[in-house]
C-alpha positions as a Python dict, from the first residue, in 0.01 Angstrom:
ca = {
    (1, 'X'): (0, 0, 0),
    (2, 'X'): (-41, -296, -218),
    (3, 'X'): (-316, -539, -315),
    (4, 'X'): (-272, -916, -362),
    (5, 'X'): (-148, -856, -698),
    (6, 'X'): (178, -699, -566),
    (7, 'X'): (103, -360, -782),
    (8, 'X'): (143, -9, -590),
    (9, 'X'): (-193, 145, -462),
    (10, 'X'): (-253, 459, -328),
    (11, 'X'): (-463, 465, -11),
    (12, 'X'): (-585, 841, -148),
    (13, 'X'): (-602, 974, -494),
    (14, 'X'): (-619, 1317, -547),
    (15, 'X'): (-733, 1447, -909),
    (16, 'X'): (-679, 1852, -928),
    (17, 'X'): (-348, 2071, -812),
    (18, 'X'): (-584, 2341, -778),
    (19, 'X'): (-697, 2502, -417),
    (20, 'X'): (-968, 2227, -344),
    (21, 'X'): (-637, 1972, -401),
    (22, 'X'): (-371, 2117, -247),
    (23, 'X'): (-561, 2230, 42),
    (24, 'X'): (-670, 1888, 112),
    (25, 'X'): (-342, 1758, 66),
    (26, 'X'): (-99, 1991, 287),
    (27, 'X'): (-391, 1938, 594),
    (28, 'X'): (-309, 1537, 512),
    (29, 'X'): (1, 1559, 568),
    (30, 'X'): (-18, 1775, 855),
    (31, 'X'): (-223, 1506, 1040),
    (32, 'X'): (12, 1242, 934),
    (33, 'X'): (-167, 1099, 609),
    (34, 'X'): (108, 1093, 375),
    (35, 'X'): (-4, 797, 158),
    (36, 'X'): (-167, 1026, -129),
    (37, 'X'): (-79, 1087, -501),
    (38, 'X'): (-203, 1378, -707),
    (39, 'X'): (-301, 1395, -1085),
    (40, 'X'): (-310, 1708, -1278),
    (41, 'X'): (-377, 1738, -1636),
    (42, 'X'): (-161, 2039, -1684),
    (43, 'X'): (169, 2103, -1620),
    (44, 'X'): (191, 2357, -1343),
    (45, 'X'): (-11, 2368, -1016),
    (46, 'X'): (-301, 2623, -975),
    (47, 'X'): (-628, 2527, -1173),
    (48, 'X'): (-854, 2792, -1316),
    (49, 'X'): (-601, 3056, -1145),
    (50, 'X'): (-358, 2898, -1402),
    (51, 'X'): (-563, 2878, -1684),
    (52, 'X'): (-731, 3168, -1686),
    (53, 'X'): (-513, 3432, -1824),
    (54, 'X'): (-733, 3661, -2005),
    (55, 'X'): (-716, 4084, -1956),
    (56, 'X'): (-819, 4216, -1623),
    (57, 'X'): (-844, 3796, -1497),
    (58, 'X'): (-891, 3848, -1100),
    (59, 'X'): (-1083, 3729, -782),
    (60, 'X'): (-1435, 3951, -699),
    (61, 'X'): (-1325, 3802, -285),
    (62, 'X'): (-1118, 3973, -64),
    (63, 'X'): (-790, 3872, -114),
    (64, 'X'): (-769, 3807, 277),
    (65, 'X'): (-1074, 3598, 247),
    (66, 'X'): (-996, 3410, -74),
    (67, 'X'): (-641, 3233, 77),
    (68, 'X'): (-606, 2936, 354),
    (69, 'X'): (-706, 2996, 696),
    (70, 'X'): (-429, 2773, 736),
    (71, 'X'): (-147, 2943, 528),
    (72, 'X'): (-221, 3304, 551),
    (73, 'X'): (-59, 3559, 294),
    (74, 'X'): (28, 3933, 452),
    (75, 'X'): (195, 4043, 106),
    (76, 'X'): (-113, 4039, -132),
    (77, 'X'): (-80, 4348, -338),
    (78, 'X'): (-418, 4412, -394),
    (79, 'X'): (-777, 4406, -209),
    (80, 'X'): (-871, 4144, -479),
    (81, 'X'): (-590, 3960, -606),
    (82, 'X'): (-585, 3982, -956),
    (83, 'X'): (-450, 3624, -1133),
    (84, 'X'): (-91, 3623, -1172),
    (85, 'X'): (-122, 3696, -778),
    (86, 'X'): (-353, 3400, -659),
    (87, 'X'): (-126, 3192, -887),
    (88, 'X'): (169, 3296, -739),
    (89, 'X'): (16, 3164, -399),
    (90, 'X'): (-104, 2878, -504),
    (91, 'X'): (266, 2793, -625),
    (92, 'X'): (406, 2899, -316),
    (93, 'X'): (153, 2680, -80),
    (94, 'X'): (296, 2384, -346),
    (95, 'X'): (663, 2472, -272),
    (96, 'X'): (639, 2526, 98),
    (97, 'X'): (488, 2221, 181),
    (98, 'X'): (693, 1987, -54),
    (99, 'X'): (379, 1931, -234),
    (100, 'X'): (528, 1896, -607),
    (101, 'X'): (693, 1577, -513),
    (102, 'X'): (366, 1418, -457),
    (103, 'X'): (209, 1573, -783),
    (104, 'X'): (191, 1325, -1130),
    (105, 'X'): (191, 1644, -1353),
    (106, 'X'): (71, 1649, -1757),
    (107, 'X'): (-159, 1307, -1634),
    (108, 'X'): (-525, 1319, -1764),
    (109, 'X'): (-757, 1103, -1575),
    (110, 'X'): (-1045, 985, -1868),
    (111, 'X'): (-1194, 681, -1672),
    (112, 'X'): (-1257, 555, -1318),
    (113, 'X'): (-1451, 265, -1229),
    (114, 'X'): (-1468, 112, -857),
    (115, 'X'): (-1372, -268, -850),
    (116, 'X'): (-1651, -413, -599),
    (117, 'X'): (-1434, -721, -548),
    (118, 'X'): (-1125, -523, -467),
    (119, 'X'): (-1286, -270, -344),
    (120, 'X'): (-1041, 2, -518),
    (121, 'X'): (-1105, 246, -768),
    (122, 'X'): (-929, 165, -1088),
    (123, 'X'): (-819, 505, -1262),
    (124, 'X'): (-732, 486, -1601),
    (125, 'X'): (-549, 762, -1838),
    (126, 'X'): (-523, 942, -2152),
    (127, 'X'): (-211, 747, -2226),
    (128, 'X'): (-333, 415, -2168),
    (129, 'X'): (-195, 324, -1835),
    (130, 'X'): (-399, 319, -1526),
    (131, 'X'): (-377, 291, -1167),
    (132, 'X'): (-557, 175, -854),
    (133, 'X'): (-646, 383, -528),
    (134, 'X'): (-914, 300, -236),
    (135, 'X'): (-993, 633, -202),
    (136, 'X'): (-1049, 951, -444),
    (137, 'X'): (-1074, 1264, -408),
    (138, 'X'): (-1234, 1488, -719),
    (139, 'X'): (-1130, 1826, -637),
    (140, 'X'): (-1098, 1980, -1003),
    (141, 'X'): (-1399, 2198, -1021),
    (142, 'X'): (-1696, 2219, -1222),
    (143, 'X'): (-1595, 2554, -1373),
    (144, 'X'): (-1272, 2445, -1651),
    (145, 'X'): (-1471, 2372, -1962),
    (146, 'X'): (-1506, 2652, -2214),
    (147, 'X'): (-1882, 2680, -2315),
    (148, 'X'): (-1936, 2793, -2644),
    (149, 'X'): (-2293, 2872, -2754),
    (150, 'X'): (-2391, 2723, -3064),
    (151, 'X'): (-2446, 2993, -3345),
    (152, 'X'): (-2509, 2949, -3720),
    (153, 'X'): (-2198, 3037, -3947),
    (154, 'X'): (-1902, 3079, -3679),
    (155, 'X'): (-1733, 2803, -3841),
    (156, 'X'): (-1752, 3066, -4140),
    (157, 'X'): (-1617, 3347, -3962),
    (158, 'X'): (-1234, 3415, -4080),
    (159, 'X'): (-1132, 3609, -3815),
    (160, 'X'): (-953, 3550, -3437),
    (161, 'X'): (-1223, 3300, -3242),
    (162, 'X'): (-1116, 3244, -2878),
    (163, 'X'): (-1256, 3222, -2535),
    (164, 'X'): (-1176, 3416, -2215),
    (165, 'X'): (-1096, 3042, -2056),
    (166, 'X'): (-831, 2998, -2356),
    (167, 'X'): (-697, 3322, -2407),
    (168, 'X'): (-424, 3341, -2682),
    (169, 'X'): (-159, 3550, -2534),
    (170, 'X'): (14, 3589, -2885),
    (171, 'X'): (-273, 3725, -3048),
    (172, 'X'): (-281, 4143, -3046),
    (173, 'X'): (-657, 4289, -2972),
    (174, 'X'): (-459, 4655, -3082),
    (175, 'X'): (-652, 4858, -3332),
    (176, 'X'): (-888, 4582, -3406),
    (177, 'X'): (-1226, 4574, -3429),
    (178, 'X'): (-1353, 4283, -3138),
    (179, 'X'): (-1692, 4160, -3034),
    (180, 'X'): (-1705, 4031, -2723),
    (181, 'X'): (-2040, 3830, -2660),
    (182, 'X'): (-2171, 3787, -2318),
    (183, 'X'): (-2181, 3985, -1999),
    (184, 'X'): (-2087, 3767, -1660),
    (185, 'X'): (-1768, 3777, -1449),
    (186, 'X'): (-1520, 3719, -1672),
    (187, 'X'): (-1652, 4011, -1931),
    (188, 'X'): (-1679, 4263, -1754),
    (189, 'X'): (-1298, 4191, -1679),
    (190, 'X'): (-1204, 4198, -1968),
    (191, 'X'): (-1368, 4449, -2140),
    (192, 'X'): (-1265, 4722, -1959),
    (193, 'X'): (-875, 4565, -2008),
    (194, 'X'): (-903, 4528, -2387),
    (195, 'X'): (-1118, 4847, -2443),
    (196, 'X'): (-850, 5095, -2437),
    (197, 'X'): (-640, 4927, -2754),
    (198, 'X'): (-942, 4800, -2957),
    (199, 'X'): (-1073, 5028, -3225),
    (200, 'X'): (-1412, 4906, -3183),
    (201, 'X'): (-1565, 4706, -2930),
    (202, 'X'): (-1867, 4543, -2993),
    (203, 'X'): (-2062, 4414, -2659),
    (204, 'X'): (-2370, 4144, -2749),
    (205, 'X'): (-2548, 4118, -2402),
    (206, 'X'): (-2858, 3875, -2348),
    (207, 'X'): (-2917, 3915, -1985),
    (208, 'X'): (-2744, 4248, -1790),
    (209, 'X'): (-2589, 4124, -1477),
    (210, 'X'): (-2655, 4346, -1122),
    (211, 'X'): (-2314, 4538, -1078),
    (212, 'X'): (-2214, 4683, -788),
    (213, 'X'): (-1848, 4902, -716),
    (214, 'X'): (-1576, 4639, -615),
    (215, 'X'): (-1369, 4954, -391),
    (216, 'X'): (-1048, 4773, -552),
    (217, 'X'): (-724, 4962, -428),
    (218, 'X'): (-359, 4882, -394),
    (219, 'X'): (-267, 4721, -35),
    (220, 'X'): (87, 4948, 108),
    (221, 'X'): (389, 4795, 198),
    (222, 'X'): (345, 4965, 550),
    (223, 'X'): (48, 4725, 590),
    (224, 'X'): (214, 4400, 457),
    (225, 'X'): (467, 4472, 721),
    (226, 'X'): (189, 4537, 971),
    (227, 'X'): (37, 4223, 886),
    (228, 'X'): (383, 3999, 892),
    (229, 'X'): (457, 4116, 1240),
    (230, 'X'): (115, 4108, 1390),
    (231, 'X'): (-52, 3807, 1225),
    (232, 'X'): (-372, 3840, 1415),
    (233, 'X'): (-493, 4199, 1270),
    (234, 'X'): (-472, 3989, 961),
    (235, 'X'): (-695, 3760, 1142),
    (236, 'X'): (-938, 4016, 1254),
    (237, 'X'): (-921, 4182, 890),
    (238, 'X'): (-1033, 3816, 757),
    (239, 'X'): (-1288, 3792, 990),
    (240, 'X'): (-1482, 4115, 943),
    (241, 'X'): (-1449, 4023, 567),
    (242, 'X'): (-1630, 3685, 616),
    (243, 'X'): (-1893, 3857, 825),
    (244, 'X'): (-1949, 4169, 586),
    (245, 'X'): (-1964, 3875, 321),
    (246, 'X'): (-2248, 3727, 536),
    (247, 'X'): (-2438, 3993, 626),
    (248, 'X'): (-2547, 3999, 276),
    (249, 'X'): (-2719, 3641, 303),
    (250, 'X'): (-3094, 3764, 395),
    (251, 'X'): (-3088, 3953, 87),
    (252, 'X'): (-3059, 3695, -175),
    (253, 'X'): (-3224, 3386, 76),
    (254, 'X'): (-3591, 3587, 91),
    (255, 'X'): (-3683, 3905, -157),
    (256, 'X'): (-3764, 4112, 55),
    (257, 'X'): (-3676, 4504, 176),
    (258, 'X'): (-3298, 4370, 183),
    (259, 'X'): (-3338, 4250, -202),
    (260, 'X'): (-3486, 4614, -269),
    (261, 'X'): (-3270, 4796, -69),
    (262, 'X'): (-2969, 4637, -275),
    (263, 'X'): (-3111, 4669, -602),
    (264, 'X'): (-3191, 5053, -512),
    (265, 'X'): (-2802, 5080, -459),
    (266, 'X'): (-2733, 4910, -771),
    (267, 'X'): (-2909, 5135, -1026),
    (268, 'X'): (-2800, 5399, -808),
    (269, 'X'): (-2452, 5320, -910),
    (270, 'X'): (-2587, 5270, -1272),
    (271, 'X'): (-2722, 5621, -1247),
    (272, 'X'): (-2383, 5785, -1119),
    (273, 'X'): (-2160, 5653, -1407),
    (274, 'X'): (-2371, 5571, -1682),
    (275, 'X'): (-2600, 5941, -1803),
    (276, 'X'): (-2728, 5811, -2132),
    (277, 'X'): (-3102, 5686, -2068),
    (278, 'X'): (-3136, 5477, -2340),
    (279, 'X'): (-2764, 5262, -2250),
    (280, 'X'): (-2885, 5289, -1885),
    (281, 'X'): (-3234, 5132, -1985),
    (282, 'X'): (-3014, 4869, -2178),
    (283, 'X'): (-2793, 4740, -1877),
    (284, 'X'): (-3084, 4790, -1608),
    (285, 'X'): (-3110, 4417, -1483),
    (286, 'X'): (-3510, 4342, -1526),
    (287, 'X'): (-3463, 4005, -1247),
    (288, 'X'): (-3441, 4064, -860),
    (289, 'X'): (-3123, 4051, -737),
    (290, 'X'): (-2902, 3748, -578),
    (291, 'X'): (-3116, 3571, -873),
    (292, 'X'): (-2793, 3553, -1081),
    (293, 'X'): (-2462, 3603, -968),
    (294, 'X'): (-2412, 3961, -871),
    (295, 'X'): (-2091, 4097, -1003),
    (296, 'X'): (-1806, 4388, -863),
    (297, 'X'): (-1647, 4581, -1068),
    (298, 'X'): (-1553, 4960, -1090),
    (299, 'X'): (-1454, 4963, -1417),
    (300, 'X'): (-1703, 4800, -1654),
    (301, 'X'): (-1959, 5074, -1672),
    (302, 'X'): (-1727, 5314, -1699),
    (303, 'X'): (-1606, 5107, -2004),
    (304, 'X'): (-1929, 5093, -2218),
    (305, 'X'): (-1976, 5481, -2236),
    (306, 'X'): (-1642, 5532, -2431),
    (307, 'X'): (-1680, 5634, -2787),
    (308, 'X'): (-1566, 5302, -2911),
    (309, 'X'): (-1839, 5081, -2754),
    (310, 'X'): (-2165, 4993, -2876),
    (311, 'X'): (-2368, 4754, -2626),
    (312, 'X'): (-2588, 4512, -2892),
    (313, 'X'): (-2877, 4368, -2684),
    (314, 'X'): (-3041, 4273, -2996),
    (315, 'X'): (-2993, 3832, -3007),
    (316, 'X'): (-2729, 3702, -3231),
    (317, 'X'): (-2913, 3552, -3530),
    (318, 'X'): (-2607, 3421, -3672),
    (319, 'X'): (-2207, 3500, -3833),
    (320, 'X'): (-2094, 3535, -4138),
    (321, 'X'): (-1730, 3578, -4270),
    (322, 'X'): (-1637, 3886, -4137),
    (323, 'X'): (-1891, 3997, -3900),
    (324, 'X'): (-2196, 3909, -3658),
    (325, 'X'): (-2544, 3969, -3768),
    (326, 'X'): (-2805, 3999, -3516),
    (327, 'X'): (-3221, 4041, -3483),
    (328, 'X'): (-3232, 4334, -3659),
    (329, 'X'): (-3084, 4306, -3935),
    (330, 'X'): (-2757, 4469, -3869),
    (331, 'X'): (-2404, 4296, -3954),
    (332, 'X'): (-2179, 4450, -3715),
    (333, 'X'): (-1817, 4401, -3890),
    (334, 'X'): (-1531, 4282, -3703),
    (335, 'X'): (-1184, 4091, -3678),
    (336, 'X'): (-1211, 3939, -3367),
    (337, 'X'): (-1483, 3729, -3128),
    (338, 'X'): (-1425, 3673, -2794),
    (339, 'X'): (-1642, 3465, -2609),
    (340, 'X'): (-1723, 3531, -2208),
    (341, 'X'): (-1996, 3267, -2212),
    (342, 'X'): (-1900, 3071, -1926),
    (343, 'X'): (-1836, 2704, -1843),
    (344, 'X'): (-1989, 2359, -1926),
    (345, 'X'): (-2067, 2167, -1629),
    (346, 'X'): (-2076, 1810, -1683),
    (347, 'X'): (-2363, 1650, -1602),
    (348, 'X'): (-2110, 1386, -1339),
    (349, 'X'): (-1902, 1690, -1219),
    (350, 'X'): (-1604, 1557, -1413),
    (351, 'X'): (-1477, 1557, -1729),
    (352, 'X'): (-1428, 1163, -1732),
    (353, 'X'): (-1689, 889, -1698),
    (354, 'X'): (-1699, 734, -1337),
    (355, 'X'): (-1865, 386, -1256),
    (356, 'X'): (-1958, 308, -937),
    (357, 'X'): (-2113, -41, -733),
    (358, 'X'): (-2235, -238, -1030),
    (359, 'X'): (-2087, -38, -1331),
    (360, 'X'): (-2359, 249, -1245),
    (361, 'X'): (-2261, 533, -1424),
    (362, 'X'): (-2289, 871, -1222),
    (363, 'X'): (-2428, 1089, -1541),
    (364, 'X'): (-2705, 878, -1555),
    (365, 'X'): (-2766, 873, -1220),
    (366, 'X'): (-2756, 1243, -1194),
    (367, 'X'): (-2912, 1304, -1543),
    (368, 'X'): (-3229, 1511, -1360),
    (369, 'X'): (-2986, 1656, -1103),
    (370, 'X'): (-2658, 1638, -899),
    (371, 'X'): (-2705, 1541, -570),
    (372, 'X'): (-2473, 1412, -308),
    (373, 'X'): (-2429, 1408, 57),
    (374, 'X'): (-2299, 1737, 212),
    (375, 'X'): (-2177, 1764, -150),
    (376, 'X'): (-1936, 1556, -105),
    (377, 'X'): (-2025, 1186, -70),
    (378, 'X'): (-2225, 999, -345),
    (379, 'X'): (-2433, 671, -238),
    (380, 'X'): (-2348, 401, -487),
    (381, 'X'): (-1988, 533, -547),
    (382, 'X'): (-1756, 430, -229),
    (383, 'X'): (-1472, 638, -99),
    (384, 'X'): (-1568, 885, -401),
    (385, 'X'): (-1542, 1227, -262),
    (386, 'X'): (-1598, 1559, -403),
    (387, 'X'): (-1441, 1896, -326),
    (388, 'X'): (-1705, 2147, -452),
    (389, 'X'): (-1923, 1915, -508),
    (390, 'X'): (-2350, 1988, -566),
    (391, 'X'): (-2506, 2211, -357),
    (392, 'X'): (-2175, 2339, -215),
    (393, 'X'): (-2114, 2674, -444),
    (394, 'X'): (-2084, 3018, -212),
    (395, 'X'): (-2359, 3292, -322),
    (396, 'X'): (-2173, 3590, -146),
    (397, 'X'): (-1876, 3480, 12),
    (398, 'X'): (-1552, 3305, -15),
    (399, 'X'): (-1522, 2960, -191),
    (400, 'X'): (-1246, 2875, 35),
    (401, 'X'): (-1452, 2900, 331),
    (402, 'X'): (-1669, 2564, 196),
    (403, 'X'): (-1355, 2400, 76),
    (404, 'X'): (-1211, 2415, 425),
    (405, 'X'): (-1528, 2269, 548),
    (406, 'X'): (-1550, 2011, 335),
    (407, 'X'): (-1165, 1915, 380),
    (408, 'X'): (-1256, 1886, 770),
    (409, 'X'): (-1538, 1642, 683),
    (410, 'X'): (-1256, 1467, 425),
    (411, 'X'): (-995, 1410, 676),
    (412, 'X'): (-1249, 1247, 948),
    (413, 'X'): (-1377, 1027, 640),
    (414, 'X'): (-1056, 916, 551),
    (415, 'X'): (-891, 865, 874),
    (416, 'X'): (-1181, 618, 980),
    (417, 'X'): (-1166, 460, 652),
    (418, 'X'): (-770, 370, 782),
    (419, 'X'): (-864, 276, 1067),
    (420, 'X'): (-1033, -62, 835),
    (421, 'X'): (-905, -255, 661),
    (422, 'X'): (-1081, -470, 357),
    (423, 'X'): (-1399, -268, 388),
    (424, 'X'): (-1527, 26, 188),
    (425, 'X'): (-1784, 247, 288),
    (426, 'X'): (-2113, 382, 53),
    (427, 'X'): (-2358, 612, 193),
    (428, 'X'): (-2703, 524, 277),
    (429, 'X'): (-2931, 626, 20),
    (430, 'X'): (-3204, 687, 218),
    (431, 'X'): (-2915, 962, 414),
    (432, 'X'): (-2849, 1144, 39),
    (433, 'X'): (-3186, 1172, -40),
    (434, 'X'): (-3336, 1317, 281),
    (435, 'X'): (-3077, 1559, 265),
    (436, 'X'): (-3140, 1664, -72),
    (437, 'X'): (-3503, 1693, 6),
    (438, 'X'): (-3445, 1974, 290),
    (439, 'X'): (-3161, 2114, 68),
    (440, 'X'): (-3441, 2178, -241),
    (441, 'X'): (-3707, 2230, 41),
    (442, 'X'): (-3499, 2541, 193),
    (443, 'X'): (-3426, 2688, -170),
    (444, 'X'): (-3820, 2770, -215),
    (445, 'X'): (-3929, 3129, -202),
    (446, 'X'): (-3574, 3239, -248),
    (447, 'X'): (-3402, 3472, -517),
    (448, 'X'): (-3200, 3207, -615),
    (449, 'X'): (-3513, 3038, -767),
    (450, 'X'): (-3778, 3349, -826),
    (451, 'X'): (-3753, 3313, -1193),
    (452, 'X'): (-3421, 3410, -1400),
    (453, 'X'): (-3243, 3188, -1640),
    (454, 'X'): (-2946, 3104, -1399),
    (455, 'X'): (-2641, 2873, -1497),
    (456, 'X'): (-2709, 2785, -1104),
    (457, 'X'): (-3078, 2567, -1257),
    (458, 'X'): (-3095, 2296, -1422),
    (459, 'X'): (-3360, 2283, -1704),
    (460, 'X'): (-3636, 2184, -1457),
    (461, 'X'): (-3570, 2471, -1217),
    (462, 'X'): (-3345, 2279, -975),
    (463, 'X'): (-3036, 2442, -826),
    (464, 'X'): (-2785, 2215, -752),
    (465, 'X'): (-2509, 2442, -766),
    (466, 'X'): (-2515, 2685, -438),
    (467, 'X'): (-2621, 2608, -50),
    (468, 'X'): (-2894, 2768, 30),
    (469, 'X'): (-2802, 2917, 325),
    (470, 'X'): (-2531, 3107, 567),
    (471, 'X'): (-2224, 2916, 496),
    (472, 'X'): (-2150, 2877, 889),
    (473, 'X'): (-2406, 2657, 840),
    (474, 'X'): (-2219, 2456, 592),
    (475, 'X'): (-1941, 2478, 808),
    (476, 'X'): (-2188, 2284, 1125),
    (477, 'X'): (-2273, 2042, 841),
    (478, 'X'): (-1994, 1974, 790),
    (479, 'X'): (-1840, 1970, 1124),
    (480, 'X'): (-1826, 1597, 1237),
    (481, 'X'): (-1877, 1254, 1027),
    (482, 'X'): (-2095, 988, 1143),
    (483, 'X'): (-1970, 637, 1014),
    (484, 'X'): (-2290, 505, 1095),
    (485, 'X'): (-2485, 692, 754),
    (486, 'X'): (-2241, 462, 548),
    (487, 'X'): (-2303, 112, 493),
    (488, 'X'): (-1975, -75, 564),
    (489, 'X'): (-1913, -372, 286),
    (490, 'X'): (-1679, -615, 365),
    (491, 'X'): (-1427, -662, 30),
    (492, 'X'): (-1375, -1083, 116),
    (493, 'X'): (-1784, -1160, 70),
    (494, 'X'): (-1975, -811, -55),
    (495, 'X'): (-2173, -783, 260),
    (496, 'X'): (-2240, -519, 511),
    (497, 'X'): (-1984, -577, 782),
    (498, 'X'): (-2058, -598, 1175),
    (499, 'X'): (-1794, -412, 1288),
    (500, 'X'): (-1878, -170, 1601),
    (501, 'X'): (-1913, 156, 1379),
    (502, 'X'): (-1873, 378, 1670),
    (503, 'X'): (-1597, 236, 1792),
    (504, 'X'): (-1411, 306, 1458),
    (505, 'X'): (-1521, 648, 1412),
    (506, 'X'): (-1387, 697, 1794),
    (507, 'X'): (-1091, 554, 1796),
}
């Protein structure tokens, strides 16, 4: 493709080599859109599953259920994959489907702004040069931005600083003495993994997560086998996955006997592995459950009742040169801080600035709260498209399962959109924010929002992060595309086109 300047444009541009990326781009080409390009910062395919190479990193989904519906995998090694696995799949899904050809590795996207005359998005990078699509696709994830908390002396601290996000794999935990501050998914991976070799292990919790047994076990080569010659007990297997995943739903959507019923089983669990009333009291979550993100693991309570653990609940007042001091007064001494305090979502979704239809500028826009369309289309931004965008995040099951959907959606989008030609499509506001209303409408009187301080909230108490519902529902949502919710805007004179809309979407 190529505008009236004579310079190469991409009809699509894809930004992310991780699943939300390649997904979208080996179902393009299997429907015959082949006129794509993909930028990825790094230089290997795979996203968080790359970068995320901390002790005990691994999926809390089924491996089964956390792969392509499309390009099924009967050798996973594991019930949960653990990193170096999913990687190794993601690599393969790249290789198999000629994928790496199509990838502009080690490129770092810092600007996009749509042109309204050309109607193209002009994408400019890190080294200066920039390029022009009239589509893109953001499918990098909200979750790949270390977030440090701010605490007084850690530039002071003389010791090894690093996060679970950017692990330094030449650094030696053995015989040291390591804090680890915070308790969510990735620490209580990691904790158990380093605990063994650390002399002490020093765990600073604010909030304790709801943990339940994650049943992990080793997956035989007699049923890899199985699997490879009778693809559709795989099938099945996925299936009853998905559904145990959504059975699970009504107990986070309403607190009710459900909610109780699962927090009874939790501090069951508690009860079984941990006997000490006063650590038990400490890691008893005080916040109904499905309120934060509820977390599997069999080995993390086990962890924190070894000799070599002390769980610090007391708040980090601040760190000095050799060790943290918290409320009380203590200084706990050590030579090593590792931080399992999550990501920093940009406000925009994206690490880069984005202007859409009259230089608007999507942080501002969203400065009291994400919204798009489906979570995926943004009114005022044309042929922007989000994988995992607002609203779109899985409570209980599979993140896969919502990037499929919203892939379907993508492909119907962008295969009307070529069906035009010098017309760009924005969404109707009046479609984004009706939608949003019943999205926030259906939250109310759910876990999700009953009170806890959630990463899923913004400051006001909006969650723009998960759907708050079953995700088959996401998946009707998402099922067909109506071209007449998008206004259609002619390139030649910047006015809504009469074209027959439903003629275009049908043809």
């Amino acid at each position: 493709m190529n505008n009236d300047k004579g310079s190469v444009v991409a009809e699509v541009a894809i930004i992310g080599a991780g699943f939300g990326g390649l997904g979208l781009a080996i179902r393009m080409q299997q429907q015959g859109l082949h006129d794509f390009v993909i930028y990825e910062r790094a230089n290997d395919v795979g996203g968080v599953w790359r970068d995320n190479v901390y002790p005990g990193a691994a999926c809390d989904v089924p491996s089964h259920l956390y792969s392509f519906s499309f390009e099924p995998n009967p050798d996973w090694g594991r019930t949960f994959g653990p990193q170096r696995e999913i990687h190794r799949y993601l690599s393969h899904c790249a290789d198999k489907h000629k994928l790496r050809e199509k990838i502009r590795f080690n490129t770092t996207v810092s600007e996009m702004a749509f042109c309204d005359s050309s109607g193209l998005w002009d994408l400019t990078f890190s080294d200066g040069s920039s390029r022009q699509a009239r589509a893109v696709v953001l499918a990098i994830g909200a979750l790949n931005v270390p977030q440090y908390p701010e605490i007084e002396g850690l530039d002071q601290f003389l010791g090894k600083v690093m996060h679970t996000a950017e692990w330094d794999q030449d650094f030696s935990l053995k015989d040291k003495r390591v804090a680890v501050i915070g308790t969510g998914a990735s620490a209580i991976q990691v904790i158990p993994s380093i605990q063994p070799e650390v002399e002490t292990l020093h765990v600073f919790q604010r909030t304790p997560p709801w943990v339940m047994p994650k049943f992990d076990k080793p997956l035989s080569a007699a049923r890899q086998r199985l699997y490879r010659r009778w693809p559709l007990i795989q099938k099945i297997v996925r299936r009853f996955q998905y559904m145990l995943a959504e059975s699970v739903v009504p107990a986070f959507m309403w607190d009710s006997f459900l909610t109780r019923f699962g927090e009874a089983l939790g501090r069951r669990y508690l009860r079984k592995v941990v006997g000490n009333p006063t650590l038990r009291d400490k890691l008893t979550p005080k916040y109904a459950m499905g309120c934060k993100r509820v977390l599997l693991s069999d080995e993390y309570y086990p962890s924190l009742i070894k000799n070599n653990v002390k769980v610090c609940v007391e708040g980090i007042s601040k760190v000095d040169e050799s060790a943290i001091c918290t409320g009380d007064g203590k200084r706990h001494e050590v030579d090593a801080i590792v931080f399992a305090t999550g990501f920093k979502v940009p406000v925009s979704g994206a690490p880069m600035p984005i202007r859409g239809l009259d230089g608007r500028l999507l942080e501002k826009d969203w400065e009291v709260g994400s919204e798009a369309y489906k979570g995926i289309t943004v009114s005022g931004y044309p042929n922007l498209l989000y994988v995992m965008g607002p609203n779109t995040g899985p409570g209980n099951t599979s993140v896969i399962f919502y990037i499929e959907s919203q892939i379907n959606y993508i492909l119907k989008y962008l295969k009307t959109l070529r069906r035009t030609s010098n017309v760009y499509f924005d969404l109707k506001p009046m479609v984004q924010s009706e939608f949003n209303a019943d999205i926030q409408e259906r939250f109310k009187g759910t876990t999700w929002t009953s009170g806890c301080n959630s990463w899923y909230l913004t400051k006001d108490g909006k969650n723009t992060t998960l759907w708050p519902s079953f995700s088959w529902q996401y998946r009707l949502a998402t099922r067909h595309f109506s071209a007449a919710e998008y206004k259609h805007i002619s390139v030649s004179n910047c006015v809504v086109e009469d074209i027959d809309i439903n003629a275009v979407a049908a043809s």
